[in-house]
PDB file of C-alpha atoms and ligand atoms in Angstrom:
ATOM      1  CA  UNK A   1      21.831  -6.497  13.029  1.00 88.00           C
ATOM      2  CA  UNK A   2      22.321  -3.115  14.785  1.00 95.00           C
ATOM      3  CA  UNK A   3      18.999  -1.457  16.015  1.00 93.00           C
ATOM      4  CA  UNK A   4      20.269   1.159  13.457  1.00 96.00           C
ATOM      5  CA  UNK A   5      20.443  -1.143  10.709  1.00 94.00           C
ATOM      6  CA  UNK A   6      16.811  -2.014  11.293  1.00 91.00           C
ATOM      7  CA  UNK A   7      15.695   1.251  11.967  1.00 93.00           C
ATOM      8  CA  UNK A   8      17.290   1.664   8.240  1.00 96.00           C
ATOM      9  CA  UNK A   9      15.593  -1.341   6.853  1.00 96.00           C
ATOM     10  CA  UNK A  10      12.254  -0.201   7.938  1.00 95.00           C
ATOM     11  CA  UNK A  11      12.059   3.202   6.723  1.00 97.00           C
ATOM     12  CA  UNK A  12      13.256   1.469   2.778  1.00 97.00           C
ATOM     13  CA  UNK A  13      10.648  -1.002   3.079  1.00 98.00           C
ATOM     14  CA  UNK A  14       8.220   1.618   4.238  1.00 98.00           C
ATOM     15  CA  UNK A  15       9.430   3.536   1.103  1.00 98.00           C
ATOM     16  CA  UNK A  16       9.148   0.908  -1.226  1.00 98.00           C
ATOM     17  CA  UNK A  17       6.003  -0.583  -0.275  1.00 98.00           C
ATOM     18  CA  UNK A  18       4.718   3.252  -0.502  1.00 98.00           C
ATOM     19  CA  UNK A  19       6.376   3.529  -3.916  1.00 98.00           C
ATOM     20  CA  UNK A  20       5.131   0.349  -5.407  1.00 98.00           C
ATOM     21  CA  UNK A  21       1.603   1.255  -3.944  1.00 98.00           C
ATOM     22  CA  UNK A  22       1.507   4.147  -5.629  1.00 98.00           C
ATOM     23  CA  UNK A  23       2.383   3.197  -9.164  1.00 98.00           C
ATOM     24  CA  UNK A  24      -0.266   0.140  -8.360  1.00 98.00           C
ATOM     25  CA  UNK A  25      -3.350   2.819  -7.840  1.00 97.00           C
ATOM     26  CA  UNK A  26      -1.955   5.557 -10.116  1.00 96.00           C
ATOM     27  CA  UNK A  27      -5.281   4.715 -12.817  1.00 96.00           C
ATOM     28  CA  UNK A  28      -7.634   4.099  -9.781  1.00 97.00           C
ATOM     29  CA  UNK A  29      -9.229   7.277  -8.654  1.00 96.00           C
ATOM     30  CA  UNK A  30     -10.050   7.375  -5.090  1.00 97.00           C
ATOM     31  CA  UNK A  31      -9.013   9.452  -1.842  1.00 98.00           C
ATOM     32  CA  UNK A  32      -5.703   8.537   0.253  1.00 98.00           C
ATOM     33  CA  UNK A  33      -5.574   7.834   3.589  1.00 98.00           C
ATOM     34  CA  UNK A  34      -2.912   8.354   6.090  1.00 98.00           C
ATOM     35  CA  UNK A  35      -3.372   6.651   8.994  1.00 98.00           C
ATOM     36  CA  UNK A  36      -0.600   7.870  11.683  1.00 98.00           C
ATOM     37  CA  UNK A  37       0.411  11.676  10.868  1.00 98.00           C
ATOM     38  CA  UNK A  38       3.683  11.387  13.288  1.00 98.00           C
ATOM     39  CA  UNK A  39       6.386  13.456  12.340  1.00 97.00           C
ATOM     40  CA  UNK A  40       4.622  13.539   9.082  1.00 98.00           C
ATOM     41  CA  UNK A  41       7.158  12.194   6.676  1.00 98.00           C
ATOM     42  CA  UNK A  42       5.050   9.753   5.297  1.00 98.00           C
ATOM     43  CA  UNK A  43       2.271  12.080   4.757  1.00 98.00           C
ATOM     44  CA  UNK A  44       5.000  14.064   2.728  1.00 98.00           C
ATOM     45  CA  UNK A  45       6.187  11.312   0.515  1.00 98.00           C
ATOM     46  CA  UNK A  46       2.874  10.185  -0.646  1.00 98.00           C
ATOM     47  CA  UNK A  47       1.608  14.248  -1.226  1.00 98.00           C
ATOM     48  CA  UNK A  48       4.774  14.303  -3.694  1.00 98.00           C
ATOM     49  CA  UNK A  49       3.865  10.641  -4.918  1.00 98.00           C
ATOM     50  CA  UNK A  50       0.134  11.709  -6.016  1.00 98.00           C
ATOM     51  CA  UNK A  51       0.142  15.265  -5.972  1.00 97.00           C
ATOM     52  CA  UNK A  52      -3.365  15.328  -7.175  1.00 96.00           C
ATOM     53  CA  UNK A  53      -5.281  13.139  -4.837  1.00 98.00           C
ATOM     54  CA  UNK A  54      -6.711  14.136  -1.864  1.00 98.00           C
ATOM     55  CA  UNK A  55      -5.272  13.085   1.519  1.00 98.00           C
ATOM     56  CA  UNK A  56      -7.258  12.428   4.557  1.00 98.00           C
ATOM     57  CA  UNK A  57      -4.874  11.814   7.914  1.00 98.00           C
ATOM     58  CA  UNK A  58      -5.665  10.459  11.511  1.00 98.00           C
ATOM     59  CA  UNK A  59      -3.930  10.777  14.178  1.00 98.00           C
ATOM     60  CA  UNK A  60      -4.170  11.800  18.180  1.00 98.00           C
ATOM     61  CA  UNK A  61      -3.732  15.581  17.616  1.00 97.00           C
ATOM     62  CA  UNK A  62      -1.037  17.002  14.606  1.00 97.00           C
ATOM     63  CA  UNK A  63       2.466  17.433  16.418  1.00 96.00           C
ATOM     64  CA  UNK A  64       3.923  16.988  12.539  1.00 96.00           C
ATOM     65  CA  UNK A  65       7.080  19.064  10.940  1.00 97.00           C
ATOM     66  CA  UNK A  66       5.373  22.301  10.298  1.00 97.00           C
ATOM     67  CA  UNK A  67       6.045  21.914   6.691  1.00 96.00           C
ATOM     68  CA  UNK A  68       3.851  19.002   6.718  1.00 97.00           C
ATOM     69  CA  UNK A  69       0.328  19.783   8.286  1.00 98.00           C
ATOM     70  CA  UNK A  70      -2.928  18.839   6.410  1.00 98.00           C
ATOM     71  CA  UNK A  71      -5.008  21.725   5.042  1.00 97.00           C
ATOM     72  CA  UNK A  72      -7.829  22.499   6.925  1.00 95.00           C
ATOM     73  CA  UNK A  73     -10.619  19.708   6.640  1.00 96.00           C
ATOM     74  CA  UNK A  74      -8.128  17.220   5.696  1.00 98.00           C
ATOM     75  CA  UNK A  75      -6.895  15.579   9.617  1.00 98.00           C
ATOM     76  CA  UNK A  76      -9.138  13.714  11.576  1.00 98.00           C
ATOM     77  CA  UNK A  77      -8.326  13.891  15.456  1.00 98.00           C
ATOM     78  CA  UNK A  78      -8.839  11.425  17.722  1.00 98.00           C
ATOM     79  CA  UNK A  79      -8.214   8.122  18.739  1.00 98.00           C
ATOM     80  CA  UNK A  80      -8.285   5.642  15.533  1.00 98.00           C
ATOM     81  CA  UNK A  81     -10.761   3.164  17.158  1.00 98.00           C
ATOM     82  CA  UNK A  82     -13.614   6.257  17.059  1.00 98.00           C
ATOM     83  CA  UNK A  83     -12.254   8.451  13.965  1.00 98.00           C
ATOM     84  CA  UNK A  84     -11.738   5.414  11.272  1.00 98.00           C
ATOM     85  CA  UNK A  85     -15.427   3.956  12.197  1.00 98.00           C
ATOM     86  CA  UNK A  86     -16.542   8.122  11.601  1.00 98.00           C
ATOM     87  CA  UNK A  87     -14.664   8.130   8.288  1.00 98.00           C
ATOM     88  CA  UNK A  88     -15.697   4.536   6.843  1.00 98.00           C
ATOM     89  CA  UNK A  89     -19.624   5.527   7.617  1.00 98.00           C
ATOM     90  CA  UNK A  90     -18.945   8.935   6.232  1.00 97.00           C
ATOM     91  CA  UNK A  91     -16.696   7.969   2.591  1.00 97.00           C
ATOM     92  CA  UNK A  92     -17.946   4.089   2.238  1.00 97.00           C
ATOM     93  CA  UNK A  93     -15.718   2.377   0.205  1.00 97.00           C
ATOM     94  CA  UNK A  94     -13.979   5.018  -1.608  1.00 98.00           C
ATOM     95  CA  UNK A  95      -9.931   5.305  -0.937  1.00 98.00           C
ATOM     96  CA  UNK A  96      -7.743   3.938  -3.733  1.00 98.00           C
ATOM     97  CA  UNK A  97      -4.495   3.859  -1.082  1.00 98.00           C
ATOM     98  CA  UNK A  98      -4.590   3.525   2.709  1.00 98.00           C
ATOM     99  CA  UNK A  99      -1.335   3.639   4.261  1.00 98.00           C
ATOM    100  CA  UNK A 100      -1.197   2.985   8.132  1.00 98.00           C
ATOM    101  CA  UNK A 101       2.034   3.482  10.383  1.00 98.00           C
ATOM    102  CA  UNK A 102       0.731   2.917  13.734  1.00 98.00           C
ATOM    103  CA  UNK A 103       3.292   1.224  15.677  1.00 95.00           C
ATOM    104  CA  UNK A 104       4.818   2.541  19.228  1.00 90.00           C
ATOM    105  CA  UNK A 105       7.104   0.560  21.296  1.00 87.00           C
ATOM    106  CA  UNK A 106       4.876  -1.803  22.346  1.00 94.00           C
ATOM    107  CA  UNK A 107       4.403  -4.520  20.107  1.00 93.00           C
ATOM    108  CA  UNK A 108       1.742  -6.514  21.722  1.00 95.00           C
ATOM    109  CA  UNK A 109      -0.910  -3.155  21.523  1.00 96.00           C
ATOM    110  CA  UNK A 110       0.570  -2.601  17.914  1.00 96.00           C
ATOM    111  CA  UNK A 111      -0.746  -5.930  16.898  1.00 94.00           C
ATOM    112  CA  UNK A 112      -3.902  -5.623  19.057  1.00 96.00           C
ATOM    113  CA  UNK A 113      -4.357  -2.250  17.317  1.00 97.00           C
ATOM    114  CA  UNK A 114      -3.833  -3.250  13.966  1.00 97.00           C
ATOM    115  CA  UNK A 115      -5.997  -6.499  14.142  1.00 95.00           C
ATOM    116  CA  UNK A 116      -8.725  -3.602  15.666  1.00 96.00           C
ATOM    117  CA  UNK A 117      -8.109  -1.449  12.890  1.00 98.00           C
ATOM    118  CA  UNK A 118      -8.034  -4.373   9.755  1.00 97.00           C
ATOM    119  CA  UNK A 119     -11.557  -4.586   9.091  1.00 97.00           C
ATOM    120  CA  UNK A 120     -12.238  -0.621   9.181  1.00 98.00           C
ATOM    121  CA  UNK A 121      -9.750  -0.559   6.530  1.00 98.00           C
ATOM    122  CA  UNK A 122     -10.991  -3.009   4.694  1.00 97.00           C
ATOM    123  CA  UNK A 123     -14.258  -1.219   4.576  1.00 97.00           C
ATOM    124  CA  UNK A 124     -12.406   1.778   3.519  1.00 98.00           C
ATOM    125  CA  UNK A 125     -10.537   0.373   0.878  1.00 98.00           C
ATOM    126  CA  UNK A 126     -12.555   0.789  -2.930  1.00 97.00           C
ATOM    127  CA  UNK A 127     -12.331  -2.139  -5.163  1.00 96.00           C
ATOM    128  CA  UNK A 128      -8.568  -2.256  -6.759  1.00 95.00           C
ATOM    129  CA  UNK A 129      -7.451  -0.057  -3.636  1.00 98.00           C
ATOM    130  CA  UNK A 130      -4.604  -0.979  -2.219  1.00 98.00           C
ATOM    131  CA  UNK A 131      -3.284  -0.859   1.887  1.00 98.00           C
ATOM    132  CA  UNK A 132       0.433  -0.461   2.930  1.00 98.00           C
ATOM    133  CA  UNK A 133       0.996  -0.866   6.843  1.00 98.00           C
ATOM    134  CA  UNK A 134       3.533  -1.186   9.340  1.00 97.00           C
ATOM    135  CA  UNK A 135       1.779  -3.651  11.358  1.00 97.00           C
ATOM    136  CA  UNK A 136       0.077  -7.227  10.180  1.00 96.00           C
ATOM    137  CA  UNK A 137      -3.369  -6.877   8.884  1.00 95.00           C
ATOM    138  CA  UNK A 138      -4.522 -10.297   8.654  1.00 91.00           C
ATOM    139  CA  UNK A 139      -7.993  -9.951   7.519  1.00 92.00           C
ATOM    140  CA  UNK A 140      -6.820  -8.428   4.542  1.00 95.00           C
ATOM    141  CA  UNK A 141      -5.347 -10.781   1.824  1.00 95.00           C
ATOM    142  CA  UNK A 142      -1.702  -9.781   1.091  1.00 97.00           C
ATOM    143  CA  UNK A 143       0.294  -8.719  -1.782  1.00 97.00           C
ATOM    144  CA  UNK A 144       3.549  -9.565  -3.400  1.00 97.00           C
ATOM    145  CA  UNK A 145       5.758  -7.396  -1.725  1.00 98.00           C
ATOM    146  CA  UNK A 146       8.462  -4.988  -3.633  1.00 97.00           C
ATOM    147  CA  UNK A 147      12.148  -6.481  -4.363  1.00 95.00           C
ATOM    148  CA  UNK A 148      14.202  -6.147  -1.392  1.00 94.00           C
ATOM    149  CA  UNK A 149      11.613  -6.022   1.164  1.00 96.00           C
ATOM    150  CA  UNK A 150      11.438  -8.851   3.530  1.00 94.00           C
ATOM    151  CA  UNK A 151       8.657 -10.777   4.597  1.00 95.00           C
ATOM    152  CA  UNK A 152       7.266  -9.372   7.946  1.00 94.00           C
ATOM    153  CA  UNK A 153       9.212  -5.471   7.308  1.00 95.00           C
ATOM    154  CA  UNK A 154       6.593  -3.920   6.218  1.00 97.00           C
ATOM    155  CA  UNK A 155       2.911  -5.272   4.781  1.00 98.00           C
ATOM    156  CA  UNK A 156       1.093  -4.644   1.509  1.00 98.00           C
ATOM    157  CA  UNK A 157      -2.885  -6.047   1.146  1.00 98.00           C
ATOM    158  CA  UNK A 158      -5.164  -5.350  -1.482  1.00 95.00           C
ATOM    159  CA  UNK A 159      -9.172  -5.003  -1.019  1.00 88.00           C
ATOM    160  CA  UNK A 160     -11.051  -8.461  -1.102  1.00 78.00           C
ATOM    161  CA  UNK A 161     -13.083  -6.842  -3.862  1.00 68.00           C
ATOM    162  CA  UNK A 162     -10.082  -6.165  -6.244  1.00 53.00           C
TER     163      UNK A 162
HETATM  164  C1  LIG B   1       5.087   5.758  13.886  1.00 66.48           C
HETATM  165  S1  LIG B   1       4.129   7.189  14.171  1.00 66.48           S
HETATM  166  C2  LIG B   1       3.708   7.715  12.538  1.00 66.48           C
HETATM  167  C3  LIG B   1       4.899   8.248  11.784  1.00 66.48           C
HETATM  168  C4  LIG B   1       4.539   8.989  10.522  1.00 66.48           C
HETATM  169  N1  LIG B   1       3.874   8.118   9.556  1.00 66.48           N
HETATM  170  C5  LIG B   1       5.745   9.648   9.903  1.00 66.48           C
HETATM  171  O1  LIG B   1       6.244   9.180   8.851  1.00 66.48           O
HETATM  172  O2  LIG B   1       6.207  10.647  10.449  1.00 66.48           O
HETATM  173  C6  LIG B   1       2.628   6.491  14.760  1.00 66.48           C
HETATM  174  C7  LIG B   1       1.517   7.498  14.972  1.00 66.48           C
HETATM  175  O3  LIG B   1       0.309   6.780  15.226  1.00 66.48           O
HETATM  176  C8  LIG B   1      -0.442   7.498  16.174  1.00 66.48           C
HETATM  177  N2  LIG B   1      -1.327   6.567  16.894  1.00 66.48           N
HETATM  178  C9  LIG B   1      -1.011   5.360  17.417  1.00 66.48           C
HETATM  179  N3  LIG B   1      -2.086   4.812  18.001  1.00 66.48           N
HETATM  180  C10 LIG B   1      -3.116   5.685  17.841  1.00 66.48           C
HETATM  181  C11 LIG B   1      -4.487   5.694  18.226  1.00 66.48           C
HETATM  182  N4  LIG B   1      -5.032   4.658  18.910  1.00 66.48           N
HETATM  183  N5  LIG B   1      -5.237   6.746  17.898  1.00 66.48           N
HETATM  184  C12 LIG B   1      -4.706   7.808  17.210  1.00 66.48           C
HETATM  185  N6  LIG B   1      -3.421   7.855  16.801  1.00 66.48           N
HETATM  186  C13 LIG B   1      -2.626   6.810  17.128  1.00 66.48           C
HETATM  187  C14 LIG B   1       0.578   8.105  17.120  1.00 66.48           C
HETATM  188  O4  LIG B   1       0.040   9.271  17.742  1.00 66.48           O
HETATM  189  C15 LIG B   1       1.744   8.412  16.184  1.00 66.48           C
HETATM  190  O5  LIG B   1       1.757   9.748  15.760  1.00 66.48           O
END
């Protein structure tokens, strides 16, 4: 497989995962989290997937699409290990959908990361709530994934108190 192809493959199992995810929590009210602003596309795809909710993001600093830059009070700067620690003691268990898209080019601190990051999340997640990442969260206990998505593309975990 092309590095294109895969590149392909990732961003419809990121789509699908986000799709499914949605239509899991659409009756469970809670906040959404975006963990990863980037370019920002994500942030725009769930905004038009739950246009009502309210969308907290993290990142380093916004360098997103100027179309797609949280209001004011909604972004979180800073470096996930400090911000996501902030936001777990400050909202408790109270987001219906965390989505995280972390990863860089260097796998090994993705995974280090991500296995950092898995029990904030967890913490974050309300019972029913439902996380969608790019990297393995393994203290989370997965989810079937959507049709077509392969095992290991992309990862879908509910919270331990579903
Ligand atoms: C793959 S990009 C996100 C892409 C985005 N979801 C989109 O669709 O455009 C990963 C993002 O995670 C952020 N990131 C990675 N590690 C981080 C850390 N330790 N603290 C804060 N942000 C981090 C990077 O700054 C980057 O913007």
């Amino acid at each position: 497989m092309s590095r294109l192809d895969s590149f392909i493959r990732r961003l419809e199992a990121q789509r699908a995962c986000l799709d499914h995810a949605a239509d899991l929590i659409r009756d469970l009210p809670g906040r959404i989290l975006e963990i990863g602003l980037g370019n920002g596309r994500t942030y725009d795809h769930l905004r038009k997937l739950l246009p009502d909710r309210e969308i907290f993001v993290f990142d380093r600093q916004i360098a997103a699409h100027p179309d797609c830059i949280p209001p004011a009070g909604y972004f979180l700067p800073g470096d996930l290990r400090e911000t996501l620690p902030i936001a777990a003691q400050l909202f408790g268990p109270t987001a219906a959908l965390i989505h995280a898209d972390i990863g860089t080019g260097d796998v090994a601190a993705n995974r280090q990361l991500a296995a950092a990051l898995g029990p904030t999340v967890a913490r974050l997640l309300m019972p029913g709530g439902v996380a969608v990442s790019d990297q393995p969260m393994p203290c989370l206990a997965a989810l079937p994934l959507p049709s077509g998505v392969a095992v290991g593309r992309y990862h879908l975990y509910r919270s331990a108190t579903a």
